[in-house]
mmCIF file of C-alpha atoms in Angstrom:
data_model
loop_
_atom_site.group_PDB
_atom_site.id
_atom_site.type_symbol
_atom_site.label_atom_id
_atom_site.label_comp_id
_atom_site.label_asym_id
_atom_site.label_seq_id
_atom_site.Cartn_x
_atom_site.Cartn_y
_atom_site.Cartn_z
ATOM 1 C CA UNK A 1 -8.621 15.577 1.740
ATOM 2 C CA UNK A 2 -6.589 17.188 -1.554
ATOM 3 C CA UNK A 3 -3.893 14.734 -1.668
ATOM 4 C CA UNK A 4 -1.870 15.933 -4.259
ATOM 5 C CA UNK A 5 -2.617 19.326 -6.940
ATOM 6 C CA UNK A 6 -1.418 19.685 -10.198
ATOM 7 C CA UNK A 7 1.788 17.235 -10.196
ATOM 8 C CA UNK A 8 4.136 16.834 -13.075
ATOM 9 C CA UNK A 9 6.693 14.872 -13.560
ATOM 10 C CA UNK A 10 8.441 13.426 -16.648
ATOM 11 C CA UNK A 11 11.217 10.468 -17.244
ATOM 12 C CA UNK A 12 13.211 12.122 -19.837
ATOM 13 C CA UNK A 13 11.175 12.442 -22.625
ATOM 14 C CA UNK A 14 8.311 10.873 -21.075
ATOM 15 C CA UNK A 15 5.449 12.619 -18.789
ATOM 16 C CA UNK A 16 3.951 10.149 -16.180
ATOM 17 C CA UNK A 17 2.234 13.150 -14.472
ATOM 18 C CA UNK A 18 1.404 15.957 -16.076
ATOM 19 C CA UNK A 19 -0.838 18.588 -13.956
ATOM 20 C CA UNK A 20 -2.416 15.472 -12.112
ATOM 21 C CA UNK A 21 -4.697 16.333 -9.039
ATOM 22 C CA UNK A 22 -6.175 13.359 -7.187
ATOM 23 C CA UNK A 23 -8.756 14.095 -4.147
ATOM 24 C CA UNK A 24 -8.769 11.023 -1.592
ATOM 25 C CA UNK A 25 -11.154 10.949 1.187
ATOM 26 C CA UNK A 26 -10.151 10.886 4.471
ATOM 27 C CA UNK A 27 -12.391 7.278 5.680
ATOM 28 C CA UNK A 28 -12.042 4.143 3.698
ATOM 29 C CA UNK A 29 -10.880 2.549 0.554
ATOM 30 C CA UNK A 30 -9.774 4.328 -2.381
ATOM 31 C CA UNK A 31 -8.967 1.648 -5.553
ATOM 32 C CA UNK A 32 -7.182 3.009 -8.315
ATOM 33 C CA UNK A 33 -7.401 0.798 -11.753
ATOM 34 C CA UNK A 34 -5.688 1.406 -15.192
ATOM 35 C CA UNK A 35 -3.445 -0.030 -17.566
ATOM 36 C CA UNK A 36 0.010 -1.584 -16.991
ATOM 37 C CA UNK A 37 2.228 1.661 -17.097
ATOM 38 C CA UNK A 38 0.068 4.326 -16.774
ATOM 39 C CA UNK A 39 1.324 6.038 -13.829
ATOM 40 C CA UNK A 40 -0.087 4.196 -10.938
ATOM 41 C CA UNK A 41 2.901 3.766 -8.909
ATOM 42 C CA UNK A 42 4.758 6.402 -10.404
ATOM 43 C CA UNK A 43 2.180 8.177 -8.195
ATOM 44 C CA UNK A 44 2.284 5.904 -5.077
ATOM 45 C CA UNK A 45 5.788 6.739 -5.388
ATOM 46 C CA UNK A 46 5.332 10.548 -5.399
ATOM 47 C CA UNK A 47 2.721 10.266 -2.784
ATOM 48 C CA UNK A 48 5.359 8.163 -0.871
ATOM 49 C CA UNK A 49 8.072 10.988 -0.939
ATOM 50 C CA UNK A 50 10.075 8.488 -2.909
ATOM 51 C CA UNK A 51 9.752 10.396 -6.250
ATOM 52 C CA UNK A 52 9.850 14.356 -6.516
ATOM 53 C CA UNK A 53 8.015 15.767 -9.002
ATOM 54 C CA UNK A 54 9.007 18.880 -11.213
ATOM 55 C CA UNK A 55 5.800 20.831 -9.996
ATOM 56 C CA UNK A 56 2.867 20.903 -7.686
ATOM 57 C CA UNK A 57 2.226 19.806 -4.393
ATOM 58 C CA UNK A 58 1.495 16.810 -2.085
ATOM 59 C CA UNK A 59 -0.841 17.420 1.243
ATOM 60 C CA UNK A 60 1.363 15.007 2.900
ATOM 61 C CA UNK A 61 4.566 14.899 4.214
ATOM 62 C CA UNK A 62 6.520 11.479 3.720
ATOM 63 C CA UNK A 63 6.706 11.095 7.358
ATOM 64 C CA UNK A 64 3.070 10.473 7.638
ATOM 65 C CA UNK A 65 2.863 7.731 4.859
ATOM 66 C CA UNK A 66 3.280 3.795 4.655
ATOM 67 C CA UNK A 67 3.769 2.336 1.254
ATOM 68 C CA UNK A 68 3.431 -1.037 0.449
ATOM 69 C CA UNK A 69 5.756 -2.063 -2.937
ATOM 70 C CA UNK A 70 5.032 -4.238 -5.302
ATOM 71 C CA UNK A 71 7.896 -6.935 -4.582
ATOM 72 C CA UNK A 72 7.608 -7.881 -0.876
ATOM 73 C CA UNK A 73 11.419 -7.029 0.601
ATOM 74 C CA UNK A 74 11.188 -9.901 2.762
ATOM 75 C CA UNK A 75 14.432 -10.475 5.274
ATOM 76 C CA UNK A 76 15.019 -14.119 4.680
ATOM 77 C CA UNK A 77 16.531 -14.366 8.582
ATOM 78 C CA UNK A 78 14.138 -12.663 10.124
ATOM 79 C CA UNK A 79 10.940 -14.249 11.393
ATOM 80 C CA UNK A 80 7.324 -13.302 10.479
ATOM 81 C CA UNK A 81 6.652 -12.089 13.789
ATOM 82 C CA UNK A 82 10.254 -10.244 14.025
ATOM 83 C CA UNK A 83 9.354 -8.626 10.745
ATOM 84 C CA UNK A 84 6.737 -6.878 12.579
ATOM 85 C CA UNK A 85 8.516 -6.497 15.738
ATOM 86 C CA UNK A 86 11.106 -4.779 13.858
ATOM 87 C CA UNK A 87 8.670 -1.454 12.816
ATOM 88 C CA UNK A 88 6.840 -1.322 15.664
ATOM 89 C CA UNK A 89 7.944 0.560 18.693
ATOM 90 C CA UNK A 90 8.570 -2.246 21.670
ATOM 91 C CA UNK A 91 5.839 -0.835 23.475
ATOM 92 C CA UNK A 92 3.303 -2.200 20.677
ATOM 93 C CA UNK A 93 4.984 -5.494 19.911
ATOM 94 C CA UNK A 94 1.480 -6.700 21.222
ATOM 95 C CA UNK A 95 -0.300 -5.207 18.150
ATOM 96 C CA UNK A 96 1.913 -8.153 16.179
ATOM 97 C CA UNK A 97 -0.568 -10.486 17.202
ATOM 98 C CA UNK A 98 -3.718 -8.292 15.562
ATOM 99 C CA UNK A 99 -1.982 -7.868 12.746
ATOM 100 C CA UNK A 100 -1.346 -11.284 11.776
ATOM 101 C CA UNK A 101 -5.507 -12.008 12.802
ATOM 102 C CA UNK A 102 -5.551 -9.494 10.377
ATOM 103 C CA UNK A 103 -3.825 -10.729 7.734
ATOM 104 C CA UNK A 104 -4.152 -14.339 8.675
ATOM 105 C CA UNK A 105 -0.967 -15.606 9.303
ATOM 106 C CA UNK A 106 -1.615 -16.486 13.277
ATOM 107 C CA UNK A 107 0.377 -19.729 13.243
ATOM 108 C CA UNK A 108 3.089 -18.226 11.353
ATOM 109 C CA UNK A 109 4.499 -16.715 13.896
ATOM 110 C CA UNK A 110 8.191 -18.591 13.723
ATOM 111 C CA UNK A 111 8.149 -18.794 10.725
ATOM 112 C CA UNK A 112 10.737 -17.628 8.278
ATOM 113 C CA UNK A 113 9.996 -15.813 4.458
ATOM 114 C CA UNK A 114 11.692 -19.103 2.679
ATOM 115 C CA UNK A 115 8.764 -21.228 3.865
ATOM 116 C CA UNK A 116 6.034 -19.098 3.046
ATOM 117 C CA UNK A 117 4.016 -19.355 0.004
ATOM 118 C CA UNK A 118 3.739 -16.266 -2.194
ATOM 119 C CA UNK A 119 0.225 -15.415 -0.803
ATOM 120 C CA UNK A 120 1.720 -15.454 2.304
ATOM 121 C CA UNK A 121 4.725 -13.507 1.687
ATOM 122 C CA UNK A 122 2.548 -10.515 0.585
ATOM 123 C CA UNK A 123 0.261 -11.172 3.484
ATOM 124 C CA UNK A 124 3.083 -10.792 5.529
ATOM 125 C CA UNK A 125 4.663 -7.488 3.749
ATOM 126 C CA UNK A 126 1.505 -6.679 3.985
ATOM 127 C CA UNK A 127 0.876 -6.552 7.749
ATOM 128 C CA UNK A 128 4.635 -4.870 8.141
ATOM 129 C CA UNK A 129 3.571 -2.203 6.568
ATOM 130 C CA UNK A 130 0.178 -1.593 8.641
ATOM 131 C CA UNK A 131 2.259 -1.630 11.872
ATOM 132 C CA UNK A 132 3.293 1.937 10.419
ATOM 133 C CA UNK A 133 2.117 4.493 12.026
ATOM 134 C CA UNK A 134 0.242 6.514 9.129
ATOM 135 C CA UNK A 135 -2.003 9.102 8.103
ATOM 136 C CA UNK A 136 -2.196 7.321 5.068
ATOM 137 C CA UNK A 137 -1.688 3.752 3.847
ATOM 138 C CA UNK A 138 -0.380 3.559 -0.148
ATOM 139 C CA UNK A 139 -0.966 -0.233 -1.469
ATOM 140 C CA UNK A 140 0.582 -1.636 -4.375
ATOM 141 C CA UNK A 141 -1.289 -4.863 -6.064
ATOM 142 C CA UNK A 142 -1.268 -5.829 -1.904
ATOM 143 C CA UNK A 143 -3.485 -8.851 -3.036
ATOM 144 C CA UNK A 144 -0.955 -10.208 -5.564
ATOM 145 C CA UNK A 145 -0.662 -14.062 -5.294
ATOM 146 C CA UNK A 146 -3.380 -14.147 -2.409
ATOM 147 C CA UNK A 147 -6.535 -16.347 -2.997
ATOM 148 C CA UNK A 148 -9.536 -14.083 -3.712
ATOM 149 C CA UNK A 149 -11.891 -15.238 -0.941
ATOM 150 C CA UNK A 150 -9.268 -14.362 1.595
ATOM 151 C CA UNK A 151 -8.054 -10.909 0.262
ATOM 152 C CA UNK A 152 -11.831 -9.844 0.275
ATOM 153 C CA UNK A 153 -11.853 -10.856 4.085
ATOM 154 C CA UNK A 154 -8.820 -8.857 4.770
ATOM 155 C CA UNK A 155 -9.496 -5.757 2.374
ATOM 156 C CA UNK A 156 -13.059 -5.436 4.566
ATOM 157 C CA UNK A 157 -10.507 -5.544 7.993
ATOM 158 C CA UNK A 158 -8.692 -3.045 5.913
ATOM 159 C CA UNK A 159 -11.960 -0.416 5.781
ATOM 160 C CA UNK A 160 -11.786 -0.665 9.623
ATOM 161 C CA UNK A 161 -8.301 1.061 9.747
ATOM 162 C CA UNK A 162 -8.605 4.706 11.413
ATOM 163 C CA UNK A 163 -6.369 6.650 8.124
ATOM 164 C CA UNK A 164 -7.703 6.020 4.815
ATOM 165 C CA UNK A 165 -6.050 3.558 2.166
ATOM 166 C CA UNK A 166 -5.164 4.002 -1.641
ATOM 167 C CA UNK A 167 -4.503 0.492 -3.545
ATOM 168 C CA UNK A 168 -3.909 -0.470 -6.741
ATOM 169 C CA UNK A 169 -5.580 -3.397 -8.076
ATOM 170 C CA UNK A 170 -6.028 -5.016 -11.309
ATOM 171 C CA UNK A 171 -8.916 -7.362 -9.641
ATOM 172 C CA UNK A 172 -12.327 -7.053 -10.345
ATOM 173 C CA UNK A 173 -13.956 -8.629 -7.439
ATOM 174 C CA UNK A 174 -10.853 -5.883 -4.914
ATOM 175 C CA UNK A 175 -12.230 -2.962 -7.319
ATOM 176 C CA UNK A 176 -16.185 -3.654 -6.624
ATOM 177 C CA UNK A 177 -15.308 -4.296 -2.950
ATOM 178 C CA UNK A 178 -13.692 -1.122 -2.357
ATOM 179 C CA UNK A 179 -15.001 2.381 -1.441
ATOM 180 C CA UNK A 180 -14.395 4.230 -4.280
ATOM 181 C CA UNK A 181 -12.440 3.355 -7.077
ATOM 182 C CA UNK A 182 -10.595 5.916 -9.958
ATOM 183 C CA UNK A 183 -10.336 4.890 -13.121
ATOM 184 C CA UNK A 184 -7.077 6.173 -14.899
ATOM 185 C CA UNK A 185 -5.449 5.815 -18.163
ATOM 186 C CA UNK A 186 -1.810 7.089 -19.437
ATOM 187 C CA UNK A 187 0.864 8.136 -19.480
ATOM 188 C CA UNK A 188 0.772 10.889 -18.935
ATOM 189 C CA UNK A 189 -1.496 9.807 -16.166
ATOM 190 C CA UNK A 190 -5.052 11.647 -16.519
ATOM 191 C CA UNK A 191 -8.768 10.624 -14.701
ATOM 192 C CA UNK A 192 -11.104 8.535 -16.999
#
């Protein structure tokens, strides 16, 4: 799969892309690593829809894309089962229940954002944005504030998905567990 040829885009003055191509297979778990500010979800972003860039071109349309951000966007009066209830269509509110296995936050159920821990929180954003339907799942730092031994467990749940997945990690032990992993360094952003 080409997922996005020859994309520029600058902030002003500054180039975050500049004639970027990034190939992504279609199976699996694609990592991409790199310094703070590079360009990492600058691209998510573009991927996303969310950004346009100045020039070239995305194989995706945003419709068929689930991003996960970086801050979780919690609704503090909504439930952790309601916050998956809420995206998926009421003919799938059984899926809920996978997803939280999947995440593991079975338990949880009742449970409202305030009384989550932050591990939990992004588990939870986490599993929101999996009950997306998507031809391809972006994933910003999704293991931020979760215990290592657990976001292992879920990332290998995560290979099982049927549309591939691009994360960003700073996390050794995420990086040598996924697929593939692209090493990047910018701005503007450019392949290592």
């Amino acid at each position: 799969m080409i997922l996005c040829e020859s994309l520029t885009l600058s902030f002003g003055q500054k180039a975050v892309l500049d004639r970027f191509t990034l190939h992504v297979p279609d199976t699996g778990i694609t990592a991409l690593m790199g310094p703070s500010g590079c360009g990492k979800t600058t691209l998510l972003r573009v991927l996303a829809g969310l950004e346009r860039p100045h020039s070239g071109a995305v194989s995706l349309s945003s419709r068929e894309t689930a991003i996960l951000f970086q801050d979780d966007r919690l609704l503090p009066w909504r439930t952790v089962e309601q916050h998956l209830t809420d995206v998926l269509p009421k003919e799938e509110w059984g899926r809920a229940s996978d997803l939280l296995a999947l995440v593991e936050l079975v338990g949880e159920e009742k449970t409202r954002p305030a009384a989550l821990s932050g591990g939990m929180g992004r588990r939870l954003a986490l599993a929101r944005c999996l009950a997306l339907p998507a031809r391809l799942y972006l994933l910003d730092e999704p293991f931020a504030g979760v215990d290592l031994p657990r976001a292992l467990r879920i990332l290998e749940r995560l290979k099982a998905l049927p549309a591939p997945v691009l994360l960003v990690s700073h996390e050794p032990a995420i990086l040598a567990a996924a697929n593939r992993v692209i090493d990047l360094d910018g701005p503007p952003l450019t392949l290592l």
